[in-house]
PDB file of C-alpha atoms in Angstrom:
ATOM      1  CA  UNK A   1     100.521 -62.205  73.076  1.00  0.00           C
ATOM      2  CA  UNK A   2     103.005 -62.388  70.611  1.00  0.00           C
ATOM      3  CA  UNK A   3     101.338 -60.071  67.789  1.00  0.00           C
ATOM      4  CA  UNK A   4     102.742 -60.329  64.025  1.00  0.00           C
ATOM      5  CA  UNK A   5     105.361 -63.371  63.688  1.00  0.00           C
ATOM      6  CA  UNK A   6     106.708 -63.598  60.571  1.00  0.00           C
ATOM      7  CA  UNK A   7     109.072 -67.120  59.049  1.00  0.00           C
ATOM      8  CA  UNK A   8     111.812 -67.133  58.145  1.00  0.00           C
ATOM      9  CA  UNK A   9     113.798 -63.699  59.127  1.00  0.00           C
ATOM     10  CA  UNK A  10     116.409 -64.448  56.130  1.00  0.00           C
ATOM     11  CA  UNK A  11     115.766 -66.845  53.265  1.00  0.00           C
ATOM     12  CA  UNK A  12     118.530 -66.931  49.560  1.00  0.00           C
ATOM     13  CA  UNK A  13     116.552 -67.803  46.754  1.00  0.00           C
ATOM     14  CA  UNK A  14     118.078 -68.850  42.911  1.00  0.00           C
ATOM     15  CA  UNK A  15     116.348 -67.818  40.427  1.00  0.00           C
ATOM     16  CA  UNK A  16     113.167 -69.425  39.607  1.00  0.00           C
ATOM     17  CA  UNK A  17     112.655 -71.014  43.255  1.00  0.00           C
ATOM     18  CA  UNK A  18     109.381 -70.712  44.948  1.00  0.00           C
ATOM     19  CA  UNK A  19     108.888 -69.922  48.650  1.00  0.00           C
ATOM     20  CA  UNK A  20     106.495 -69.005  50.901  1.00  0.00           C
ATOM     21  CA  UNK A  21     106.533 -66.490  53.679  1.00  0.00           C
ATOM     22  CA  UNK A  22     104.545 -67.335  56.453  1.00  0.00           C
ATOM     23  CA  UNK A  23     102.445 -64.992  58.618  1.00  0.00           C
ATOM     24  CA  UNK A  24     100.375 -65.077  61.794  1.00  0.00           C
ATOM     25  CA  UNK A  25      98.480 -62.556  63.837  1.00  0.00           C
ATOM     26  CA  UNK A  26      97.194 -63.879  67.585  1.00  0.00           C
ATOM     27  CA  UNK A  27      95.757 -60.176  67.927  1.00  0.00           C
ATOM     28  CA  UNK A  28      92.114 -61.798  65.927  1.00  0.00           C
ATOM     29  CA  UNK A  29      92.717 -58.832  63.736  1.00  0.00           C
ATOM     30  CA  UNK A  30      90.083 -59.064  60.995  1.00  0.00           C
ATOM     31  CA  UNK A  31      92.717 -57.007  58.419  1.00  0.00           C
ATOM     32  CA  UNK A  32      95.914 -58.735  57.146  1.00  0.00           C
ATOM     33  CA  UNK A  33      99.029 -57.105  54.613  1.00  0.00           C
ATOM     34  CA  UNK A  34     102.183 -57.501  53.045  1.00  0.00           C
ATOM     35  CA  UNK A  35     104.319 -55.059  52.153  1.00  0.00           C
ATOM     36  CA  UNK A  36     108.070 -55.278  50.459  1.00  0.00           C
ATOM     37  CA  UNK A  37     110.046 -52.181  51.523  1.00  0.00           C
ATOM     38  CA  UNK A  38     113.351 -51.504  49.150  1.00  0.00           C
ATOM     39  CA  UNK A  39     115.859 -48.684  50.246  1.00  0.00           C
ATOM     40  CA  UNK A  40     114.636 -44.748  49.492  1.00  0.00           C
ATOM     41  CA  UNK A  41     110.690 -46.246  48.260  1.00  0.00           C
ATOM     42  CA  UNK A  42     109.277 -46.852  51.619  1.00  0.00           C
ATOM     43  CA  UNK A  43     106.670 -49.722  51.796  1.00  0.00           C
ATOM     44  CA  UNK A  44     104.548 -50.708  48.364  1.00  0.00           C
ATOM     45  CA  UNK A  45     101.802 -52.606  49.390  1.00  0.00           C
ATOM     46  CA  UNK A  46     101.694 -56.191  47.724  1.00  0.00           C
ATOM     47  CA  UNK A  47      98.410 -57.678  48.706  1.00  0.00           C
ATOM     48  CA  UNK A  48      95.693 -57.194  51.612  1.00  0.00           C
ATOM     49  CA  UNK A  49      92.852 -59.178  53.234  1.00  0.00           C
ATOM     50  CA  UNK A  50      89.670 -57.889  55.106  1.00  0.00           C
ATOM     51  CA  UNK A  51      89.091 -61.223  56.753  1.00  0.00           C
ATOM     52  CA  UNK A  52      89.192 -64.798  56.142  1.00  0.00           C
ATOM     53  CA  UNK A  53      88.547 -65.691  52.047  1.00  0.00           C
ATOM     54  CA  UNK A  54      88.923 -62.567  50.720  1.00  0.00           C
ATOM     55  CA  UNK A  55      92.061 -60.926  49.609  1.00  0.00           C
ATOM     56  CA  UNK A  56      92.789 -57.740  46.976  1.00  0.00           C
ATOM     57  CA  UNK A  57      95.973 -56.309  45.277  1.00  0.00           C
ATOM     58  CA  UNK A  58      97.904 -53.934  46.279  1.00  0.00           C
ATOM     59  CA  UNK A  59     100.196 -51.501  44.349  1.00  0.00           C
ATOM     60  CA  UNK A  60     102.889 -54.161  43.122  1.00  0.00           C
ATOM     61  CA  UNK A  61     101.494 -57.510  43.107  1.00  0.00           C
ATOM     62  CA  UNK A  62     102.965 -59.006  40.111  1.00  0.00           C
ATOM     63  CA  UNK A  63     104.927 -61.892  40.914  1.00  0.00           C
ATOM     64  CA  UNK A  64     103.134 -62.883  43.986  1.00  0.00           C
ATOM     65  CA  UNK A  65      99.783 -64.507  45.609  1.00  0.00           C
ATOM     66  CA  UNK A  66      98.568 -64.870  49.015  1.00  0.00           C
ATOM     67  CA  UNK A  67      95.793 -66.647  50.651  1.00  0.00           C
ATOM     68  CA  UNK A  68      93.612 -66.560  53.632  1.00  0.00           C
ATOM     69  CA  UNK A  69      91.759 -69.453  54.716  1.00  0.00           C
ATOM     70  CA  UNK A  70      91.966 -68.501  58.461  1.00  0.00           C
ATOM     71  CA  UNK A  71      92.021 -65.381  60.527  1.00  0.00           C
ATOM     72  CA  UNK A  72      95.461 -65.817  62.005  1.00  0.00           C
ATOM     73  CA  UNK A  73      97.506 -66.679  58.668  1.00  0.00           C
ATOM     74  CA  UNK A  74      98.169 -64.888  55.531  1.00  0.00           C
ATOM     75  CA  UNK A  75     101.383 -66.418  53.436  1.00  0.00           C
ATOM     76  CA  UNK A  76     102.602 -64.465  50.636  1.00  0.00           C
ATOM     77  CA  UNK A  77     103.727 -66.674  48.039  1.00  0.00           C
ATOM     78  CA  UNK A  78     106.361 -66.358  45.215  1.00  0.00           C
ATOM     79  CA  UNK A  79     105.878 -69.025  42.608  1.00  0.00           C
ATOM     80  CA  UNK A  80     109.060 -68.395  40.404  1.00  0.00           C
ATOM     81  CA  UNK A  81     111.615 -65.872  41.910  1.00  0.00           C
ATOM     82  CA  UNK A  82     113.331 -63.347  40.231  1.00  0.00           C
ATOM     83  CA  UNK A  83     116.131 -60.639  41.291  1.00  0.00           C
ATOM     84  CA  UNK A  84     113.391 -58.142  41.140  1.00  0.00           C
ATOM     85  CA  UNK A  85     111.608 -59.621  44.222  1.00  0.00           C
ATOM     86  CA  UNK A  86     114.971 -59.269  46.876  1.00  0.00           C
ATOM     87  CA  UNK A  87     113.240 -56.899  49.209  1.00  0.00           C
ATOM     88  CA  UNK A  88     112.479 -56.742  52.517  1.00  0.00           C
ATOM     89  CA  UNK A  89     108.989 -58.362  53.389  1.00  0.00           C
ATOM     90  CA  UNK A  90     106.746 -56.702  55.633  1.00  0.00           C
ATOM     91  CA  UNK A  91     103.508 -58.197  57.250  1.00  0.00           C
ATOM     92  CA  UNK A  92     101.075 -56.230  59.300  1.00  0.00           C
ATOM     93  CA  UNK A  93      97.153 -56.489  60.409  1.00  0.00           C
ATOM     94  CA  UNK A  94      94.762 -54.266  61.802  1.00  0.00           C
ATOM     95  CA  UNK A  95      91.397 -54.492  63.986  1.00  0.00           C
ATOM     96  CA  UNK A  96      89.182 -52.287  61.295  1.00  0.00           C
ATOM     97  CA  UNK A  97      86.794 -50.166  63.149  1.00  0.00           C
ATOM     98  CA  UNK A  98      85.235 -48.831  59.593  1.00  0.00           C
ATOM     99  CA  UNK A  99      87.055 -45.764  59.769  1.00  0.00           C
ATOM    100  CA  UNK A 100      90.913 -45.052  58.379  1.00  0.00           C
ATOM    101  CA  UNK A 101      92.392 -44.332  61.982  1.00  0.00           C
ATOM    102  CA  UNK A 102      92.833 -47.661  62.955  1.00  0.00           C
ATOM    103  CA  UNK A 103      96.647 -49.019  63.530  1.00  0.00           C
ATOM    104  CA  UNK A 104      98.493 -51.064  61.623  1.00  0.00           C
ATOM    105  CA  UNK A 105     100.528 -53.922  64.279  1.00  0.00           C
ATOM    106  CA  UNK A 106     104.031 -55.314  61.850  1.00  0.00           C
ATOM    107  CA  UNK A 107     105.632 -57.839  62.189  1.00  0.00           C
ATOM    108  CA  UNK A 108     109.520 -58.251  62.165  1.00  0.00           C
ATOM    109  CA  UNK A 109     110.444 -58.521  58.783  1.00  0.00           C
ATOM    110  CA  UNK A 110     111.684 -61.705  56.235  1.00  0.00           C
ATOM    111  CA  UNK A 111     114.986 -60.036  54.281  1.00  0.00           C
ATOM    112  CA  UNK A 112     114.510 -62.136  50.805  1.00  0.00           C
ATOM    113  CA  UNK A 113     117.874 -62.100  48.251  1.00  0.00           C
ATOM    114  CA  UNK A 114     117.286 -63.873  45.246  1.00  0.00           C
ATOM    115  CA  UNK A 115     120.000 -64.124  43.399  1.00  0.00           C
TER     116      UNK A 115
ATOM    117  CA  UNK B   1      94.152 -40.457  45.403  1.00  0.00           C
ATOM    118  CA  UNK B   2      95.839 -40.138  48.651  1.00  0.00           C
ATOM    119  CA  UNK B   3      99.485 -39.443  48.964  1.00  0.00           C
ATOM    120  CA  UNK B   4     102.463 -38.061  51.451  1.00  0.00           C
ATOM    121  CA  UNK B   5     105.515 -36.322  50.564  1.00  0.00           C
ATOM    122  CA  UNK B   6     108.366 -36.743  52.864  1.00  0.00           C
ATOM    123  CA  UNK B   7     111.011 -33.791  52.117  1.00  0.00           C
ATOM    124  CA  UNK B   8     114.734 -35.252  52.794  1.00  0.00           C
ATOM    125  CA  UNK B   9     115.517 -38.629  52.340  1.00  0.00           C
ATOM    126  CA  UNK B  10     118.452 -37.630  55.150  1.00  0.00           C
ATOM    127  CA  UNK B  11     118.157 -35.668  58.097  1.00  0.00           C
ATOM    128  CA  UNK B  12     121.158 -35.065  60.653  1.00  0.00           C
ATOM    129  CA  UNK B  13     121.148 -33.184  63.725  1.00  0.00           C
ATOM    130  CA  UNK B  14     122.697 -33.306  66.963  1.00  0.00           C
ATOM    131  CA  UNK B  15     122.729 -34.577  70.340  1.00  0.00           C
ATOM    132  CA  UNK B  16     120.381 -32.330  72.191  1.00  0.00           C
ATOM    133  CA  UNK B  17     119.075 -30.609  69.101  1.00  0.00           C
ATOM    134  CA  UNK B  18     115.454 -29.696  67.797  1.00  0.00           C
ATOM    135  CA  UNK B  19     114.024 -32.398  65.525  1.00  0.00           C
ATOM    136  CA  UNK B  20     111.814 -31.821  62.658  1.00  0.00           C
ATOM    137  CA  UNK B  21     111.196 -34.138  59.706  1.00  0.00           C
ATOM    138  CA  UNK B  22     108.919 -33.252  57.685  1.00  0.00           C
ATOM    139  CA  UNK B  23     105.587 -34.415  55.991  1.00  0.00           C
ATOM    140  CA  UNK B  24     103.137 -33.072  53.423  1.00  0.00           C
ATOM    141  CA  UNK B  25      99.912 -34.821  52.344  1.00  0.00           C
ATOM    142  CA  UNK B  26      97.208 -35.037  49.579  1.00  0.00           C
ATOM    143  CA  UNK B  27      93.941 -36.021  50.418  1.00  0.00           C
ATOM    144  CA  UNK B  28      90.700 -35.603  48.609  1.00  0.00           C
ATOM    145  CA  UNK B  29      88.971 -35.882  52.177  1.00  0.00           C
ATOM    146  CA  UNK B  30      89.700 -35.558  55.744  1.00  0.00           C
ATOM    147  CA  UNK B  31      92.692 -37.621  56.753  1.00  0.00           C
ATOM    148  CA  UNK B  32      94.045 -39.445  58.956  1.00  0.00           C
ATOM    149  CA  UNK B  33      97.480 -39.353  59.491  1.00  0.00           C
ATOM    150  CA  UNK B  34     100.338 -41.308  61.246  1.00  0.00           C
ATOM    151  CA  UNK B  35     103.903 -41.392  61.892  1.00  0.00           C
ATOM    152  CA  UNK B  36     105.771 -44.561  62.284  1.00  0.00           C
ATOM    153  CA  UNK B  37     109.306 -45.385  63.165  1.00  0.00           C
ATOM    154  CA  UNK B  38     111.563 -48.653  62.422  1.00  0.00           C
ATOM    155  CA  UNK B  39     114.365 -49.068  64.259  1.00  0.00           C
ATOM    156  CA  UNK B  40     117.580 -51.089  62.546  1.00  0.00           C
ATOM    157  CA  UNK B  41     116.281 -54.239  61.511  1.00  0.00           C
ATOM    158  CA  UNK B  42     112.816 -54.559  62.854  1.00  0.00           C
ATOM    159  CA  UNK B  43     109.492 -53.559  61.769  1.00  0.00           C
ATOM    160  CA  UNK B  44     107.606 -50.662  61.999  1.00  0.00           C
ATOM    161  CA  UNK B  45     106.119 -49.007  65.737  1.00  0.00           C
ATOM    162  CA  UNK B  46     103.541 -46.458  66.113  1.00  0.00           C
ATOM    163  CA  UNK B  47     104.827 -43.167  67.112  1.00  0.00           C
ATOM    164  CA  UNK B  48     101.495 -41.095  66.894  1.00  0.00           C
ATOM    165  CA  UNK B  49      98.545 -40.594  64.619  1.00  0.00           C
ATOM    166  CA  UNK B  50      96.249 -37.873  63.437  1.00  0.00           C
ATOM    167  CA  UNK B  51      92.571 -39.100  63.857  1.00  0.00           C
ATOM    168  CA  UNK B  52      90.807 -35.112  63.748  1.00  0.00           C
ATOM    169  CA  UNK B  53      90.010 -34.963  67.891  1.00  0.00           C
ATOM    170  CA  UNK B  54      93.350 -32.894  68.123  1.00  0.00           C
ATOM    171  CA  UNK B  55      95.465 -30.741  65.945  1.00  0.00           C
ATOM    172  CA  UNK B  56      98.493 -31.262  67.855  1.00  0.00           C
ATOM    173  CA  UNK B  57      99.354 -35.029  68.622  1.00  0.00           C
ATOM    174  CA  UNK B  58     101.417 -36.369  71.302  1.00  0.00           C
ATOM    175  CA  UNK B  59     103.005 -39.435  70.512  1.00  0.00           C
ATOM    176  CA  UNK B  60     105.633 -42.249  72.359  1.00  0.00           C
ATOM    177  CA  UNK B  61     109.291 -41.351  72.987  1.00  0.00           C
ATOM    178  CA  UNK B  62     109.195 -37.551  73.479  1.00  0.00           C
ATOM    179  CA  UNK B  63     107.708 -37.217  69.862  1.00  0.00           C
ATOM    180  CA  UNK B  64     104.853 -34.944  68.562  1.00  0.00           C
ATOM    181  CA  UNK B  65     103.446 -33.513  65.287  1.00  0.00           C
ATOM    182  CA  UNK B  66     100.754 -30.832  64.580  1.00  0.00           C
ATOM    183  CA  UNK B  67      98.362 -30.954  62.350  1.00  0.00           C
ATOM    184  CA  UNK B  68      98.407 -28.200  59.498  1.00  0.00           C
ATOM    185  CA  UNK B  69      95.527 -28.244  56.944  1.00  0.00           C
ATOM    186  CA  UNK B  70      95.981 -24.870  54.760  1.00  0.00           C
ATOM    187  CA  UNK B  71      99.559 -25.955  54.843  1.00  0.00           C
ATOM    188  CA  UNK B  72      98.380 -30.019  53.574  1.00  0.00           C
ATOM    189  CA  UNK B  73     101.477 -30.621  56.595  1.00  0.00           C
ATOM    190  CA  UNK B  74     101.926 -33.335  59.427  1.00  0.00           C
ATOM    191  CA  UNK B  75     105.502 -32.399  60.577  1.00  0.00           C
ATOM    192  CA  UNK B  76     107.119 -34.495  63.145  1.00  0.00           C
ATOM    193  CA  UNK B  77     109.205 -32.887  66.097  1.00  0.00           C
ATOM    194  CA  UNK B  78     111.116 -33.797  68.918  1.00  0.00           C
ATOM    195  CA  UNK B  79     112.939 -30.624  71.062  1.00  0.00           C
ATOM    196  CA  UNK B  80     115.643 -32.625  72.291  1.00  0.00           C
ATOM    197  CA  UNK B  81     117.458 -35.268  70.203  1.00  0.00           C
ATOM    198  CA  UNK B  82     118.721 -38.422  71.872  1.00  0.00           C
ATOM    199  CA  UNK B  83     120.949 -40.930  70.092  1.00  0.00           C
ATOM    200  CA  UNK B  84     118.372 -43.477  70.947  1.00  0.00           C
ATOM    201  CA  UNK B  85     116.164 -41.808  68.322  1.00  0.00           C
ATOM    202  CA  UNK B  86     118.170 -43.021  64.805  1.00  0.00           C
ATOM    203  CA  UNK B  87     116.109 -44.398  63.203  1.00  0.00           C
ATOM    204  CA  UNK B  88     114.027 -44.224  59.859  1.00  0.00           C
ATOM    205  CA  UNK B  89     110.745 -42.615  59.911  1.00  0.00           C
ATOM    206  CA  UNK B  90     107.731 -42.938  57.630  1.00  0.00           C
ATOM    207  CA  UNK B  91     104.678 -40.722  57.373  1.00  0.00           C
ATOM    208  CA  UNK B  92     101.683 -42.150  55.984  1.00  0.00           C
ATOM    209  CA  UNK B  93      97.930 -41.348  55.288  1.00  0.00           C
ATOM    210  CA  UNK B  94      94.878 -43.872  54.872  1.00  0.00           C
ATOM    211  CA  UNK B  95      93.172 -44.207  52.160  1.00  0.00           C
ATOM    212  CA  UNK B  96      89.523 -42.629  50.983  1.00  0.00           C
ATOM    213  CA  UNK B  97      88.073 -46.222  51.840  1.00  0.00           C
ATOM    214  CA  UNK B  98      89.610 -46.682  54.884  1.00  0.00           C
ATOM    215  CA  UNK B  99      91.377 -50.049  54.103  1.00  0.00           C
ATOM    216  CA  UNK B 100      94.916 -49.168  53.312  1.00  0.00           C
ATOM    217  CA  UNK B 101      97.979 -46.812  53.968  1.00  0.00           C
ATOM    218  CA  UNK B 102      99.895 -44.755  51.692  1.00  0.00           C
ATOM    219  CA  UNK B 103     103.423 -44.292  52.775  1.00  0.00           C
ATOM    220  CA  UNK B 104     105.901 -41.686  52.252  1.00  0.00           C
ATOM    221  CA  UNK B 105     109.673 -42.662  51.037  1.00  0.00           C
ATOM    222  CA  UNK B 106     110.700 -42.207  54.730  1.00  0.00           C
ATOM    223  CA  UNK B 107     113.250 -39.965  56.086  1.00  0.00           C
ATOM    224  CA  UNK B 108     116.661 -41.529  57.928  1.00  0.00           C
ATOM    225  CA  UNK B 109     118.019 -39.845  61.227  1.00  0.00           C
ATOM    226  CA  UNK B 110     121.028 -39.951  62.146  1.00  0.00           C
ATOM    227  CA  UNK B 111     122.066 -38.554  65.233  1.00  0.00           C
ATOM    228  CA  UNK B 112     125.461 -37.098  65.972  1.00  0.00           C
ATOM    229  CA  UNK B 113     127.663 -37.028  69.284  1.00  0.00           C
TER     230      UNK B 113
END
């Protein structure tokens, strides 16, 4: 059971460059997120999915688009990059239960410079 | 809407010394609460969460936080420091629909020899 994976752990982008940032959950968690955590703002909350097809914004999610056609994956995708976006890259899923005291399983991290 | 407050960006104590880092919410309804630590480079662990069946909540590592609703607080506390425990540690609430987390700016501990 190897939980959250998250590809690749370091990626340099030039400005204007599009990536993707791949994750996957083996867990069969129904909830998927990304977060980008930048030093003294803890993690904003990009985008979210409650299961396969359906997907919401977060807090910051200019710049960016995900997808979910499966349970396991949810890429984050940055169509033209911009300094703004060097961050830290958090994904993370959760089984929901309906109620808010469910855990939230991350994964290791993709550190993102674009310069 | 929901939110935590994490009061000092820094915290540094000793070897052997009391822990506290501490954590104020804002919630329109019950919360739930949680504490999570991330170690250098890696993602964020569970330490303990606040789900209403206990004021005070034992959590991994020595860790433990009580529950404080006139005082809006979920402080964390360890009694004994242990170098093993820098790290940076976020508080965070979920939201009124259940679907997301709000977290705090986190708090960095350093521990000194």
């Amino acid at each position: 059971n190897a939980g959250v994976t998250q590809t690749p752990k370091f990626r340099i982008l030039k400005i204007g460059q599009s990536m993707t940032l791949q994750c996957t959950q083996d867990m069969n968690h129904n909830y998927m997120y990304w977060y980008r955590q930048d030093p003294g703002m803890g993690l904003k909350l990009i985008y979210y999915s409650v299961g396969a097809g359906i997907t919401d914004k977060g807090e910051v999610p200019n710049g960016y688009n995900v997808s979910r056609s499966t349970t396991e994956d949810f890429p984050l995708r940055l169509e033209l990059a911009a300094p703004s976006q060097t961050s830290v890259y958090f994904c993370a899923s959760r089984l929901s239960s309906g109620s808010g005291a469910d855990t939230q399983y991350f994964g290791p991290g993709t550190r993102l410079t674009v310069l | 809407a929901q939110s935590v407050t994490q009061l000092g960006s820094h915290v540094s104590v000793s070897e052997g010394a009391l822990v506290l880092l501490r954590c104020n919410y804002s919630s329109s309804v019950p919360p739930y609460l949680f504490w999570y630590v991330q170690y250098p480079n890696q993602g964020l662990q569970l330490l303990l969460k606040y789900t209403s069946a206990a004021t005070l909540v034992k959590g991994i590592n020595g860790f433990e936080a009580e529950f404080k609703k006139s005082e809006t607080s979920f402080h964390l506390t360890k009694p004994s420091a242990h170098m093993s425990d820098a790290a940076e540690y976020f508080c965070a609430v979920s939201d009124r629909r259940a679907q997301k987390l709000v977290f705090g700016q986190g708090t960095r501990l350093t521990i000194n020899p």
